[in-house]
């Protein structure tokens, strides 16, 4: 327990230092290095302390979003506002100067408040997701579930591991984009923060569910693509070719979104010209659902069945994520479910999900 708290504290301090560096580099006074870092640490630790204080109440609710979202939201806002006041006192005591907020640097004040709230929200979502995964593993070990239940718990762990591989890349890119927009376009920065907040709320609720509809999965994916497009602009295009009747089909959550994230990160982003992502779905005569995520990006080094190779792209981690997703598919749907890759024409990759009519073991 002590080691876990220490690791969380160190991670918080490191994140605060990164935010402090962003403020120094992009701020009006590049010489206020130490005072800016003190402000960042005080505000960040204040938010972390407030969030930590509500964790027991959230745990008693078993992570119910109706309890967790308002409590963490209030903790983030309260921690940010209180932290700004504490930062003012600390800066005056140590450097005999007011904070950038108290000094009245208008855009800088907005930058500090927006970054405090954004980073607090991102850090809380990541921390909360990992804590829920840790508690799920503990419960699985203590209760001694039967083989099928243990297998499905492992599938959920693979889901969380898959998210942990992709989310930091997406979140920190979005945060850097917010920082860049605050100076030249505060309205766009606020819009991006609003989009990010809506996406994180939807993702938190979506990932908790044992099943969802294909339409809901596509809605969450579209929200993610909208945020990415703010950063990539015309380099990222996408379209969904999914019959309306198939949007109501029940599927396991977080099947399409990881493939789209992977396509953007490893296919579209590396190309200066960008590319297009197309998500399409069809129903086979035997009831099998086929979902494809096709991109016109760089393409992956390996094709075929991701489970047939331990790690097709170990240098960037995408192969491990695909192997985890393939294993999770088979744990939930049985051996008939598959994730396969093939080359797209004239360029890029197609990832195909093959899902049987109902999950393995369903009544």
XYZ file of C-alpha atoms in Angstrom:
363
model
C 0.000 0.000 0.000
C 2.780 2.433 0.972
C 4.690 1.604 -2.216
C 1.566 2.196 -4.330
C 0.950 5.596 -2.719
C 4.596 6.524 -3.261
C 4.399 5.577 -6.951
C 1.218 7.632 -7.398
C 2.870 10.593 -5.655
C 5.969 10.342 -7.857
C 3.830 10.105 -11.000
C 1.871 13.193 -9.902
C 5.069 15.157 -9.265
C 6.465 14.132 -12.665
C 3.262 15.186 -14.436
C 3.267 18.508 -12.552
C 6.864 19.087 -13.665
C 5.895 18.441 -17.300
C 3.025 20.922 -17.061
C 5.335 23.457 -15.418
C 7.716 23.108 -18.342
C 4.856 23.676 -20.802
C 3.919 26.867 -18.965
C 7.528 28.086 -18.921
C 8.133 27.391 -22.615
C 4.852 28.890 -23.816
C 4.512 31.633 -21.194
C 5.280 35.353 -21.504
C 8.165 35.203 -18.993
C 10.671 32.441 -19.749
C 12.774 33.467 -16.756
C 10.130 32.538 -14.145
C 11.312 28.919 -14.172
C 11.273 28.035 -10.478
C 8.228 30.069 -9.515
C 6.218 28.507 -12.347
C 7.284 24.997 -11.326
C 6.350 25.675 -7.690
C 2.915 26.849 -8.824
C 2.468 23.742 -10.986
C 3.453 21.401 -8.134
C 1.202 23.110 -5.580
C -1.837 23.143 -7.864
C -1.278 19.573 -9.082
C -0.752 18.148 -5.598
C -3.829 20.014 -4.351
C -5.968 18.409 -7.062
C -4.444 14.984 -6.311
C -5.126 15.360 -2.574
C -8.769 16.321 -3.145
C -9.279 13.400 -5.529
C -7.609 10.988 -3.110
C -9.969 12.188 -0.368
C -13.067 11.100 -2.329
C -11.661 7.707 -3.396
C -13.107 5.817 -0.348
C -16.601 7.130 -1.121
C -16.261 6.135 -4.782
C -15.011 2.667 -3.801
C -18.026 2.168 -1.510
C -20.267 2.866 -4.515
C -18.354 0.179 -6.480
C -17.335 2.772 -9.045
C -20.867 3.859 -9.986
C -20.373 6.712 -12.543
C -23.354 8.570 -11.027
C -21.297 8.835 -7.838
C -17.759 8.922 -9.248
C -18.206 11.626 -11.900
C -19.766 14.313 -9.618
C -17.365 13.574 -6.749
C -14.237 13.609 -8.875
C -15.514 16.646 -10.785
C -16.032 18.589 -7.561
C -12.643 17.430 -6.260
C -10.873 18.567 -9.436
C -12.531 22.002 -9.444
C -12.052 22.483 -5.701
C -8.468 21.271 -5.836
C -7.649 23.566 -8.760
C -9.173 26.663 -7.166
C -7.673 25.914 -3.764
C -4.340 25.055 -5.341
C -4.214 28.392 -7.146
C -4.693 30.184 -3.821
C -2.026 28.047 -2.134
C 0.305 28.643 -5.082
C -0.156 32.379 -4.558
C 0.940 32.065 -0.918
C 3.876 29.793 -1.772
C 5.128 32.034 -4.574
C 4.966 35.146 -2.418
C 6.737 33.375 0.442
C 9.524 31.850 -1.658
C 10.045 34.411 -4.413
C 8.316 37.552 -3.128
C 6.205 37.767 -6.255
C 2.570 36.950 -7.095
C 1.504 34.038 -9.266
C 0.724 34.647 -12.919
C -2.961 34.347 -12.016
C -2.782 36.921 -9.231
C -0.642 39.238 -11.354
C -3.512 39.458 -13.824
C -1.904 38.071 -16.978
C -5.280 37.523 -18.696
C -4.480 34.715 -21.137
C -1.977 33.286 -18.703
C -4.682 33.126 -16.038
C -6.920 31.266 -18.456
C -4.013 28.969 -19.354
C -3.384 28.082 -15.703
C -7.033 27.389 -14.897
C -7.711 25.404 -18.079
C -4.537 23.344 -17.800
C -5.215 22.671 -14.111
C -8.719 21.389 -14.835
C -7.688 19.442 -17.947
C -4.685 17.743 -16.390
C -6.669 17.011 -13.235
C -9.423 15.354 -15.272
C -6.993 13.330 -17.380
C -4.951 12.200 -14.388
C -8.079 11.235 -12.469
C -9.485 9.148 -15.342
C -6.191 7.302 -15.821
C -5.749 6.744 -12.061
C -9.375 5.674 -11.585
C -9.230 3.211 -14.514
C -6.068 1.581 -13.191
C -7.405 1.418 -9.640
C -10.569 -0.294 -10.882
C -8.440 -2.791 -12.785
C -6.382 -3.476 -9.648
C -9.512 -4.034 -7.546
C -10.998 -6.296 -10.233
C -7.890 -8.462 -10.219
C -7.917 -8.666 -6.406
C -11.566 -9.727 -6.342
C -10.949 -12.331 -9.056
C -8.106 -13.880 -7.061
C -9.943 -13.902 -3.711
C -13.256 -15.294 -4.952
C -11.751 -18.156 -6.970
C -14.085 -17.848 -9.935
C -14.808 -20.816 -12.123
C -12.779 -21.213 -15.302
C -15.136 -19.324 -17.604
C -15.484 -16.381 -15.203
C -11.712 -16.187 -14.741
C -11.266 -16.220 -18.510
C -13.660 -13.339 -18.966
C -11.968 -11.405 -16.152
C -8.677 -11.891 -17.980
C -10.373 -10.511 -21.082
C -11.358 -7.394 -19.132
C -7.766 -7.049 -17.908
C -6.611 -7.247 -21.527
C -9.111 -4.513 -22.374
C -7.653 -2.246 -19.691
C -4.086 -3.094 -20.749
C -5.020 -2.248 -24.325
C -6.440 1.111 -23.227
C -3.352 1.845 -21.109
C -1.150 1.370 -24.199
C -3.115 3.801 -26.365
C -4.575 6.427 -24.015
C -1.355 8.194 -22.911
C -0.432 8.909 -26.550
C -3.890 10.335 -27.252
C -4.200 12.265 -23.972
C -0.797 13.923 -24.017
C -1.156 14.883 -27.690
C -4.516 16.466 -26.846
C -3.030 18.277 -23.841
C -0.198 19.674 -25.971
C -2.771 20.839 -28.509
C -4.760 22.607 -25.762
C -1.603 24.360 -24.569
C -0.812 25.556 -28.091
C -4.363 26.788 -28.727
C -4.800 28.768 -25.501
C -2.581 31.627 -26.689
C -3.783 32.022 -30.267
C -7.378 30.747 -30.026
C -8.808 30.461 -26.462
C -12.290 29.658 -27.812
C -10.938 26.677 -29.748
C -9.037 25.553 -26.646
C -12.224 25.639 -24.575
C -14.059 23.729 -27.309
C -11.366 21.063 -27.352
C -11.538 20.713 -23.562
C -15.342 20.357 -23.764
C -14.985 17.663 -26.445
C -12.370 15.851 -24.363
C -14.563 15.958 -21.239
C -17.547 14.526 -23.131
C -15.394 11.803 -24.645
C -13.877 10.795 -21.287
C -17.323 10.668 -19.629
C -18.678 8.505 -22.453
C -15.616 6.249 -22.411
C -15.791 5.734 -18.632
C -19.410 4.586 -18.832
C -18.842 2.641 -22.062
C -15.860 0.634 -20.784
C -17.751 -0.398 -17.615
C -20.466 -2.208 -19.563
C -20.254 -5.933 -20.291
C -21.873 -5.343 -23.664
C -22.896 -2.425 -25.831
C -24.418 -1.827 -29.239
C -22.320 -1.418 -32.342
C -23.884 2.020 -32.746
C -22.731 3.138 -29.289
C -19.240 1.804 -30.005
C -19.175 3.827 -33.226
C -20.432 6.960 -31.440
C -17.571 6.790 -28.914
C -15.138 6.158 -31.770
C -16.485 9.158 -33.708
C -16.013 11.336 -30.618
C -12.378 10.237 -30.426
C -11.819 10.913 -34.128
C -13.332 14.381 -33.749
C -10.762 15.259 -31.087
C -7.921 13.843 -33.184
C -9.084 15.821 -36.217
C -8.706 19.082 -34.272
C -4.985 18.288 -34.094
C -4.427 16.622 -37.476
C -6.814 18.793 -39.505
C -7.331 17.756 -43.117
C -4.686 15.047 -42.729
C -7.350 12.883 -41.051
C -10.555 11.925 -42.869
C -12.986 9.191 -41.927
C -16.324 7.658 -42.816
C -18.565 4.920 -41.410
C -20.281 2.509 -43.799
C -22.542 0.645 -41.380
C -26.174 -0.246 -42.174
C -28.610 1.249 -39.684
C -29.951 -2.209 -38.801
C -26.506 -3.320 -37.622
C -26.064 -0.384 -35.240
C -28.394 -2.124 -32.769
C -26.372 -5.372 -32.749
C -24.939 -6.215 -29.320
C -21.131 -6.438 -29.127
C -18.466 -6.402 -26.432
C -17.232 -2.849 -25.714
C -13.920 -1.429 -26.907
C -13.495 -3.570 -30.022
C -13.559 -0.949 -32.783
C -12.054 2.051 -30.978
C -8.631 0.428 -30.293
C -8.322 -0.509 -33.967
C -9.140 3.058 -35.025
C -6.664 4.503 -32.497
C -4.030 2.100 -33.798
C -4.764 3.102 -37.397
C -4.380 6.804 -36.589
C -1.247 6.406 -34.470
C 0.663 3.985 -36.704
C -0.934 4.568 -40.103
C -2.141 8.155 -40.542
C 0.101 10.229 -38.248
C 3.462 9.105 -39.716
C 2.438 10.343 -43.193
C 2.696 14.063 -43.896
C -0.239 13.731 -46.305
C -2.344 11.848 -43.751
C -5.046 9.503 -44.957
C -8.580 8.175 -44.566
C -10.074 5.692 -42.116
C -13.187 3.760 -43.089
C -15.183 1.612 -40.673
C -17.570 -0.786 -42.370
C -19.750 -3.649 -41.157
C -21.816 -6.421 -42.702
C -23.735 -9.512 -41.616
C -22.825 -12.858 -43.194
C -25.580 -15.368 -44.117
C -24.740 -17.508 -41.052
C -25.236 -14.512 -38.733
C -21.540 -13.726 -38.268
C -20.830 -10.010 -37.871
C -17.811 -8.708 -39.800
C -16.404 -5.287 -38.904
C -13.469 -3.824 -40.833
C -11.293 -0.808 -40.048
C -9.438 0.199 -43.220
C -6.887 2.993 -43.473
C -4.849 4.480 -46.295
C -1.872 5.184 -44.035
C 1.652 3.847 -43.796
C 0.613 0.230 -43.240
C 1.857 -2.221 -40.621
C 5.070 -4.267 -40.988
C 3.206 -7.575 -40.608
C -0.126 -8.902 -41.832
C -2.177 -11.995 -41.159
C -3.384 -13.252 -37.769
C -1.970 -11.075 -34.934
C -2.074 -14.043 -32.589
C 0.249 -16.004 -34.853
C 3.209 -13.729 -34.023
C 4.189 -12.680 -30.489
C 4.815 -9.048 -31.410
C 4.874 -7.996 -35.078
C 5.941 -4.432 -34.213
C 7.745 -4.487 -30.872
C 9.383 -1.123 -31.429
C 6.101 0.775 -31.012
C 3.888 -1.619 -29.065
C 1.104 -1.868 -31.634
C 1.652 -5.613 -32.125
C 1.236 -6.318 -28.415
C -2.024 -4.373 -28.402
C -3.386 -6.362 -31.342
C -2.379 -9.675 -29.755
C -4.165 -8.635 -26.536
C -7.282 -7.681 -28.489
C -7.261 -11.003 -30.388
C -6.925 -12.941 -27.116
C -9.751 -10.931 -25.555
C -11.985 -11.639 -28.561
C -11.516 -15.384 -28.210
C -12.029 -15.284 -24.445
C -15.398 -13.550 -24.884
C -16.697 -15.033 -28.146
C -14.864 -18.347 -28.379
C -12.562 -19.759 -31.081
C -14.851 -18.654 -33.920
C -13.947 -15.009 -33.272
C -10.922 -13.648 -35.106
C -8.887 -10.509 -35.615
C -6.958 -10.568 -38.900
C -4.868 -7.996 -40.762
C -4.269 -7.613 -44.471
C -2.803 -5.009 -46.783
C -5.127 -2.336 -48.123
C -4.998 -1.262 -51.768
C -3.232 0.856 -52.838
C -1.781 1.549 -49.398
C -2.506 1.007 -45.728
C -3.979 -1.749 -43.615
C -7.348 -3.434 -43.108
C -8.116 -4.893 -39.667
C -11.033 -7.339 -39.747
C -13.070 -8.435 -36.721
C -15.100 -11.626 -37.178
C -17.707 -12.062 -34.429
C -20.038 -15.084 -34.126
C -23.768 -14.432 -33.613
C -23.618 -14.690 -29.801
C -20.812 -14.802 -27.215
C -19.460 -18.193 -26.204
C -21.488 -19.639 -23.360
C -24.470 -17.325 -23.891
C -27.854 -18.793 -23.240
